[in-house]
XYZ file of C-alpha atoms in Angstrom:
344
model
C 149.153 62.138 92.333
C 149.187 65.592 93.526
C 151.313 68.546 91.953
C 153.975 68.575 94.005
C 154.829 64.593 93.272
C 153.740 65.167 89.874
C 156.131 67.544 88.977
C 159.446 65.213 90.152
C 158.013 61.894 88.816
C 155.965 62.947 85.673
C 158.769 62.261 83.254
C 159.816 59.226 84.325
C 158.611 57.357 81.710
C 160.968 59.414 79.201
C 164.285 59.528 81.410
C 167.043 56.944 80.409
C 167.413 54.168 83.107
C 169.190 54.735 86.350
C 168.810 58.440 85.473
C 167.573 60.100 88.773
C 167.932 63.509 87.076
C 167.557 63.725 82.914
C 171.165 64.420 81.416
C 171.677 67.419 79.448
C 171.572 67.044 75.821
C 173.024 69.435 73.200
C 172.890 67.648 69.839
C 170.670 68.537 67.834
C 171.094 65.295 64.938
C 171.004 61.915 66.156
C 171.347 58.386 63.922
C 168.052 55.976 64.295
C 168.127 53.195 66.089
C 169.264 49.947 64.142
C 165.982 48.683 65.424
C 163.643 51.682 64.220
C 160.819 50.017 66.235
C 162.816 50.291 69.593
C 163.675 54.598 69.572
C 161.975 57.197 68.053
C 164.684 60.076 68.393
C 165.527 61.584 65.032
C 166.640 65.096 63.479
C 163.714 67.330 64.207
C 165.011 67.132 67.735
C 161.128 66.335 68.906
C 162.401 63.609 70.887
C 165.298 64.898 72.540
C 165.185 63.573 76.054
C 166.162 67.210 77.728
C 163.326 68.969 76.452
C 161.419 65.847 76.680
C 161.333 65.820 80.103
C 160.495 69.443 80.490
C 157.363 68.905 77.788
C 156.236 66.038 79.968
C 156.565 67.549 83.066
C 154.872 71.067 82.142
C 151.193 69.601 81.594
C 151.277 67.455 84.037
C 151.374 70.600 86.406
C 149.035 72.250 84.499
C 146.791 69.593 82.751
C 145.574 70.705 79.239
C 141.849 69.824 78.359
C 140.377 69.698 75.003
C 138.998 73.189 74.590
C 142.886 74.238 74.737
C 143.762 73.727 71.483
C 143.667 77.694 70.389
C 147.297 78.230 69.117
C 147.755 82.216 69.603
C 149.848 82.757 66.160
C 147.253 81.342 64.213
C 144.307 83.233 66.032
C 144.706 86.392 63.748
C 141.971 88.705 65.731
C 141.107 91.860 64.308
C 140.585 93.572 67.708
C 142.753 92.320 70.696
C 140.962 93.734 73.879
C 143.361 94.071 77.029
C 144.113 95.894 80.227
C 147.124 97.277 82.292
C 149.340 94.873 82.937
C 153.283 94.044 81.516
C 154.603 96.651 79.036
C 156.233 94.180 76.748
C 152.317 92.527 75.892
C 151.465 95.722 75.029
C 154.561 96.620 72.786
C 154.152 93.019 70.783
C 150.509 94.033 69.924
C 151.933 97.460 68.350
C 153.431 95.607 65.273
C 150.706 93.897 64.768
C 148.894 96.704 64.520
C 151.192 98.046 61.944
C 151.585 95.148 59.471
C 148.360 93.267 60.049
C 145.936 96.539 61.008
C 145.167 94.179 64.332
C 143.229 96.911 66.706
C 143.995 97.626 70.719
C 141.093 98.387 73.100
C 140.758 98.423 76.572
C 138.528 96.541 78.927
C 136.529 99.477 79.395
C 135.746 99.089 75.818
C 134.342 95.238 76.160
C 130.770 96.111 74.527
C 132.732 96.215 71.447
C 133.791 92.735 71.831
C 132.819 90.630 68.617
C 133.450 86.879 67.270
C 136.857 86.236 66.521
C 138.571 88.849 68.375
C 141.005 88.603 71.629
C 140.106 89.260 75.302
C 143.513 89.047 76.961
C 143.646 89.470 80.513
C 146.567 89.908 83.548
C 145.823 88.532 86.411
C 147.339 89.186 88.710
C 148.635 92.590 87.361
C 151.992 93.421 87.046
C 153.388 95.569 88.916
C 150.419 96.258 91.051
C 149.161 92.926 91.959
C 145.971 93.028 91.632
C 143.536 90.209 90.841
C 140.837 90.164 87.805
C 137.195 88.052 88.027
C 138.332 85.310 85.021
C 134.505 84.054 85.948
C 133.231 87.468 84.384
C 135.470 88.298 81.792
C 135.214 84.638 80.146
C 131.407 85.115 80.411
C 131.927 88.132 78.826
C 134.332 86.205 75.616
C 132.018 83.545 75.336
C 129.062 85.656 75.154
C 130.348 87.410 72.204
C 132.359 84.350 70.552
C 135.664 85.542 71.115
C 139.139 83.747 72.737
C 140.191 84.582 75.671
C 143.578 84.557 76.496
C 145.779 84.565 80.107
C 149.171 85.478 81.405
C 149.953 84.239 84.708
C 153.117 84.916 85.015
C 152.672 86.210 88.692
C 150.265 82.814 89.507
C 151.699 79.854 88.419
C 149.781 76.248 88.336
C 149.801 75.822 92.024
C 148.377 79.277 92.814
C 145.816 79.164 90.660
C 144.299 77.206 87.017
C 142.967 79.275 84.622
C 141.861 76.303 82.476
C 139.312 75.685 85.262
C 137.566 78.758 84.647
C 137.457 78.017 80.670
C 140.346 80.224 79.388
C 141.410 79.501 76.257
C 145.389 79.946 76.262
C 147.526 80.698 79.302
C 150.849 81.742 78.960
C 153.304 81.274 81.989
C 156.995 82.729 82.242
C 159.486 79.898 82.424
C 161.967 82.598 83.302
C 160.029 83.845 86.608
C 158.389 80.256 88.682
C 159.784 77.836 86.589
C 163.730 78.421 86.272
C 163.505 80.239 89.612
C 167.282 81.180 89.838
C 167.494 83.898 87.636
C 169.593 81.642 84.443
C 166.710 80.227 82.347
C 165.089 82.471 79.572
C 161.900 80.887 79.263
C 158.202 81.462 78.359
C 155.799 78.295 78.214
C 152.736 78.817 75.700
C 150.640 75.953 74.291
C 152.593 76.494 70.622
C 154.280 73.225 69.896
C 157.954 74.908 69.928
C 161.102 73.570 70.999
C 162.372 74.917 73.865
C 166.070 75.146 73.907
C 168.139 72.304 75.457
C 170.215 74.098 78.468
C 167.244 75.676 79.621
C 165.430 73.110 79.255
C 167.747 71.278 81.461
C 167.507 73.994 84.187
C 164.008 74.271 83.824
C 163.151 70.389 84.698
C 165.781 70.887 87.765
C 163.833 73.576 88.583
C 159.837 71.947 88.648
C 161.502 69.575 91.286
C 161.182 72.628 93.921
C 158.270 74.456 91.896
C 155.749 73.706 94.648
C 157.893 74.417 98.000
C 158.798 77.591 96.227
C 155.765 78.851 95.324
C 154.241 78.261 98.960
C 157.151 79.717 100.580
C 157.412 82.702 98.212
C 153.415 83.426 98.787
C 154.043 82.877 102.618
C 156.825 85.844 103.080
C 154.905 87.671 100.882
C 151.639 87.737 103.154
C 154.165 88.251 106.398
C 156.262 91.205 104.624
C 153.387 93.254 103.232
C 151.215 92.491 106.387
C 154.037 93.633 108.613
C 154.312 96.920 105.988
C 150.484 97.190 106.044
C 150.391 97.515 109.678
C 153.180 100.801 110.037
C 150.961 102.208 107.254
C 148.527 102.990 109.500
C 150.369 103.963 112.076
C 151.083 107.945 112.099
C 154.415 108.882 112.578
C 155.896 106.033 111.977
C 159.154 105.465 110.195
C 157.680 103.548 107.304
C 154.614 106.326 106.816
C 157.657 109.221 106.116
C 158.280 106.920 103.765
C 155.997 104.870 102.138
C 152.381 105.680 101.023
C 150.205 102.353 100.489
C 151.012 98.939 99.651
C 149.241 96.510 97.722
C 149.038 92.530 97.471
C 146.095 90.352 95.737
C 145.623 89.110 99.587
C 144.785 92.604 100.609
C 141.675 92.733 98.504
C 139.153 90.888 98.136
C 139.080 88.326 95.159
C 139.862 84.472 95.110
C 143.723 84.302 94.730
C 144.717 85.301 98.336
C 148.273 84.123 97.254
C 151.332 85.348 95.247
C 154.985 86.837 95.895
C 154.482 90.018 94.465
C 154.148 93.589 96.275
C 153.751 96.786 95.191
C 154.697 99.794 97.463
C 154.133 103.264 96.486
C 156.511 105.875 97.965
C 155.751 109.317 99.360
C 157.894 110.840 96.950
C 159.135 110.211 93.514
C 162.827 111.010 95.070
C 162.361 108.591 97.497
C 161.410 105.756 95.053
C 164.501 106.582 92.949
C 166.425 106.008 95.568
C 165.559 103.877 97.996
C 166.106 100.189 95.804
C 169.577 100.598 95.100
C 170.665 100.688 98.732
C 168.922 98.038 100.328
C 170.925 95.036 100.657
C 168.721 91.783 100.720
C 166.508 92.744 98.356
C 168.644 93.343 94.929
C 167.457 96.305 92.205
C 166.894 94.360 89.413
C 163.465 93.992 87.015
C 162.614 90.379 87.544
C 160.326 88.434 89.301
C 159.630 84.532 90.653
C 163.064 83.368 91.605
C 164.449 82.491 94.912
C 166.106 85.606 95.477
C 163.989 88.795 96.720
C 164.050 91.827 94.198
C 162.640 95.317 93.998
C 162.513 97.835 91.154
C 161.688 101.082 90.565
C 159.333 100.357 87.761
C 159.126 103.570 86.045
C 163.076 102.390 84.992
C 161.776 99.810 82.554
C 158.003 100.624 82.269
C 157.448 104.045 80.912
C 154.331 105.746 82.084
C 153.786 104.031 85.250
C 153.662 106.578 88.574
C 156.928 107.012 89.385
C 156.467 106.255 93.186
C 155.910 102.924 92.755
C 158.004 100.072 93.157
C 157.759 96.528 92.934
C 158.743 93.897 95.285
C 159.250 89.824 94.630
C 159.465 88.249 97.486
C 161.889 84.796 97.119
C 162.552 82.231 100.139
C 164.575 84.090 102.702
C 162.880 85.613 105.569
C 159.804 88.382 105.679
C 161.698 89.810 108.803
C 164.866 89.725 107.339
C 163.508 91.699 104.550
C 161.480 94.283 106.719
C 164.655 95.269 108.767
C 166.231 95.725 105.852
C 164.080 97.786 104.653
C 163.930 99.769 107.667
C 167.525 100.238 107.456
C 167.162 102.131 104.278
C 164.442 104.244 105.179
C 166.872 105.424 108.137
C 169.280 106.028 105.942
C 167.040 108.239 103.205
C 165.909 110.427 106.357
C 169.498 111.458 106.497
C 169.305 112.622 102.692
C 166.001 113.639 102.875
C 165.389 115.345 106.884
C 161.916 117.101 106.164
C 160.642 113.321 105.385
C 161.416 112.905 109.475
C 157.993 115.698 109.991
C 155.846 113.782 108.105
C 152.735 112.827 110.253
């Protein structure tokens, strides 16, 4: 079957009969069966038919081969090799550091790369967007007998599989593709954990529509930053008094064209500060992968980044919509902001 029927009919086999949807379940003891042969569910909550369904579901959309079987808590690498990417990775490895002595590099530091250790890689980057060459960097792991770890939050299953290119672990946020409506906190790593039973519930709801979104949310993505690329290079324009470059993976050239997230750089750190809270459609908030469109001035939650730039996650409404509104607010900034109407 192919992903998109796979990820409403996958669990099946687990729902109760004449289910179309699996109920939500919140108790977390239930008796045995008087015939222990017939039902399995028992106290550890393993076979809970909410998160069930969800467990079922998840590698279905992203099958899991035997190499997977890395767990990253029990990896214990003395050197964890990683690039730019999102802030929170980077402040989990800093305890590590402290209690287990657990060493940071960067990938410009990859000749240092020894058996054992951790090449964990972003792709593609967030907030940027950029995409990274898995084919080199898990030629470079394997050559020196290390694991290879990677978050694709911003490419989920039907984007792109990083199993296919012989990564090790991939993590995925439940909270961005998978529970696309902004109520689930979620992250899915191979682990073994339980995830919790309400979002669970929302997430399984939520891989019904996983594929249409994902194509929709890559598709207004390519038509807003392609309509934003094009005024970019156009001088005098009322987005260049505004904005400086914009960035998407399909701008570049690597082999995921796809994705929902922008990055635009203002002219002016003034203008970035600005310029999210008043547009209308797309909401200031520091999210990503749901069905609503968001922006953020990113140097509000990631400290050190340039403080021009701001992110953009396109949902499902319309890249026009979103274009005039942005146009809207740029209009509105030139009235704050008047020398920004003599930029060439």
């Amino acid at each position: 079957m192919g992903i998109a029927t796979r990820a409403i009919y996958a669990d099946d086999p687990s729902s109760p009969p004449r289910a179309i949807e699996p109920p939500m379940q919140v108790a977390a003891n239930y008796r045995y069966h008087r015939d222990p042969v017939s039902q399995l569910t028992d106290s550890s909550r393993i076979h809970q038919l909410t998160p069930t369904s969800t467990h079922v579901t998840l590698p279905q959309l992203s099958p899991l081969r035997d190499k997977v079987h890395v767990i990253l808590a029990l990896l214990t690498p003395k050197c964890i090799f990683i690039g730019e990417g999102y802030h929170g990775v980077h402040r989990s490895i800093k305890p590590q550091h402290q209690v287990a002595g657990v060493e940071k590099l960067t990938l410009e530091d990859l000749d240092q790369l020894g058996h054992g250790d951790l090449l964990h890689i972003k792709t593609p980057l967030n907030p940027t967007g950029e995409a990274r060459n898995l084919g080199y960097y898990v030629a470079k792991a394997r050559q020196a007998g290390a694991y290879i770890s990677v978050d694709a939050t911003l490419a989920p299953p039907q984007l792109k599989d990083p199993l296919q290119f012989g990564v090790d672990i991939v993590m995925h946020s439940g909270t961005r593709y998978i529970g696309c409506h902004s109520d689930m906190p979620c992250g899915v790593l191979v682990m073994g954990s339980i995830v919790g039973s309400f979002e669970s519930w929302l997430g399984i709801l939520s891989l019904r529509t996983l594929h249409l979104r994902v194509v929709k949310q890559s598709q207004t993505a390519e038509k807003f930053v392609s309509r934003l690329h094009e005024e970019v290079q156009k001088p005098g324009s009322l987005v260049v008094r505004m904005i400086d470059k914009v960035q998407h993976a399909f701008l570049q050239e690597s082999d995921l064209k796809d994705g929902w997230v922008a990055s635009v750089w203002m002219n002016k750190e003034k203008h970035a500060r600005r310029f999210p809270s008043r547009l209308y459609i797309l909401q200031h908030a520091a999210s990503l992968g749901g069905v609503e469109s968001l922006i953020e001035w990113r140097a509000m939650s990631d400290e050190g980044r340039d403080t021009r730039l701001t992110q953009v996650s396109c949902g499902v409404g319309d890249a026009e919509d979103m274009k005039s509104d942005m146009l809207k607010t740029f209009e509105s900034l030139l009235w704050d902001f008047p020398q920004a109407r003599y930029i060439n």
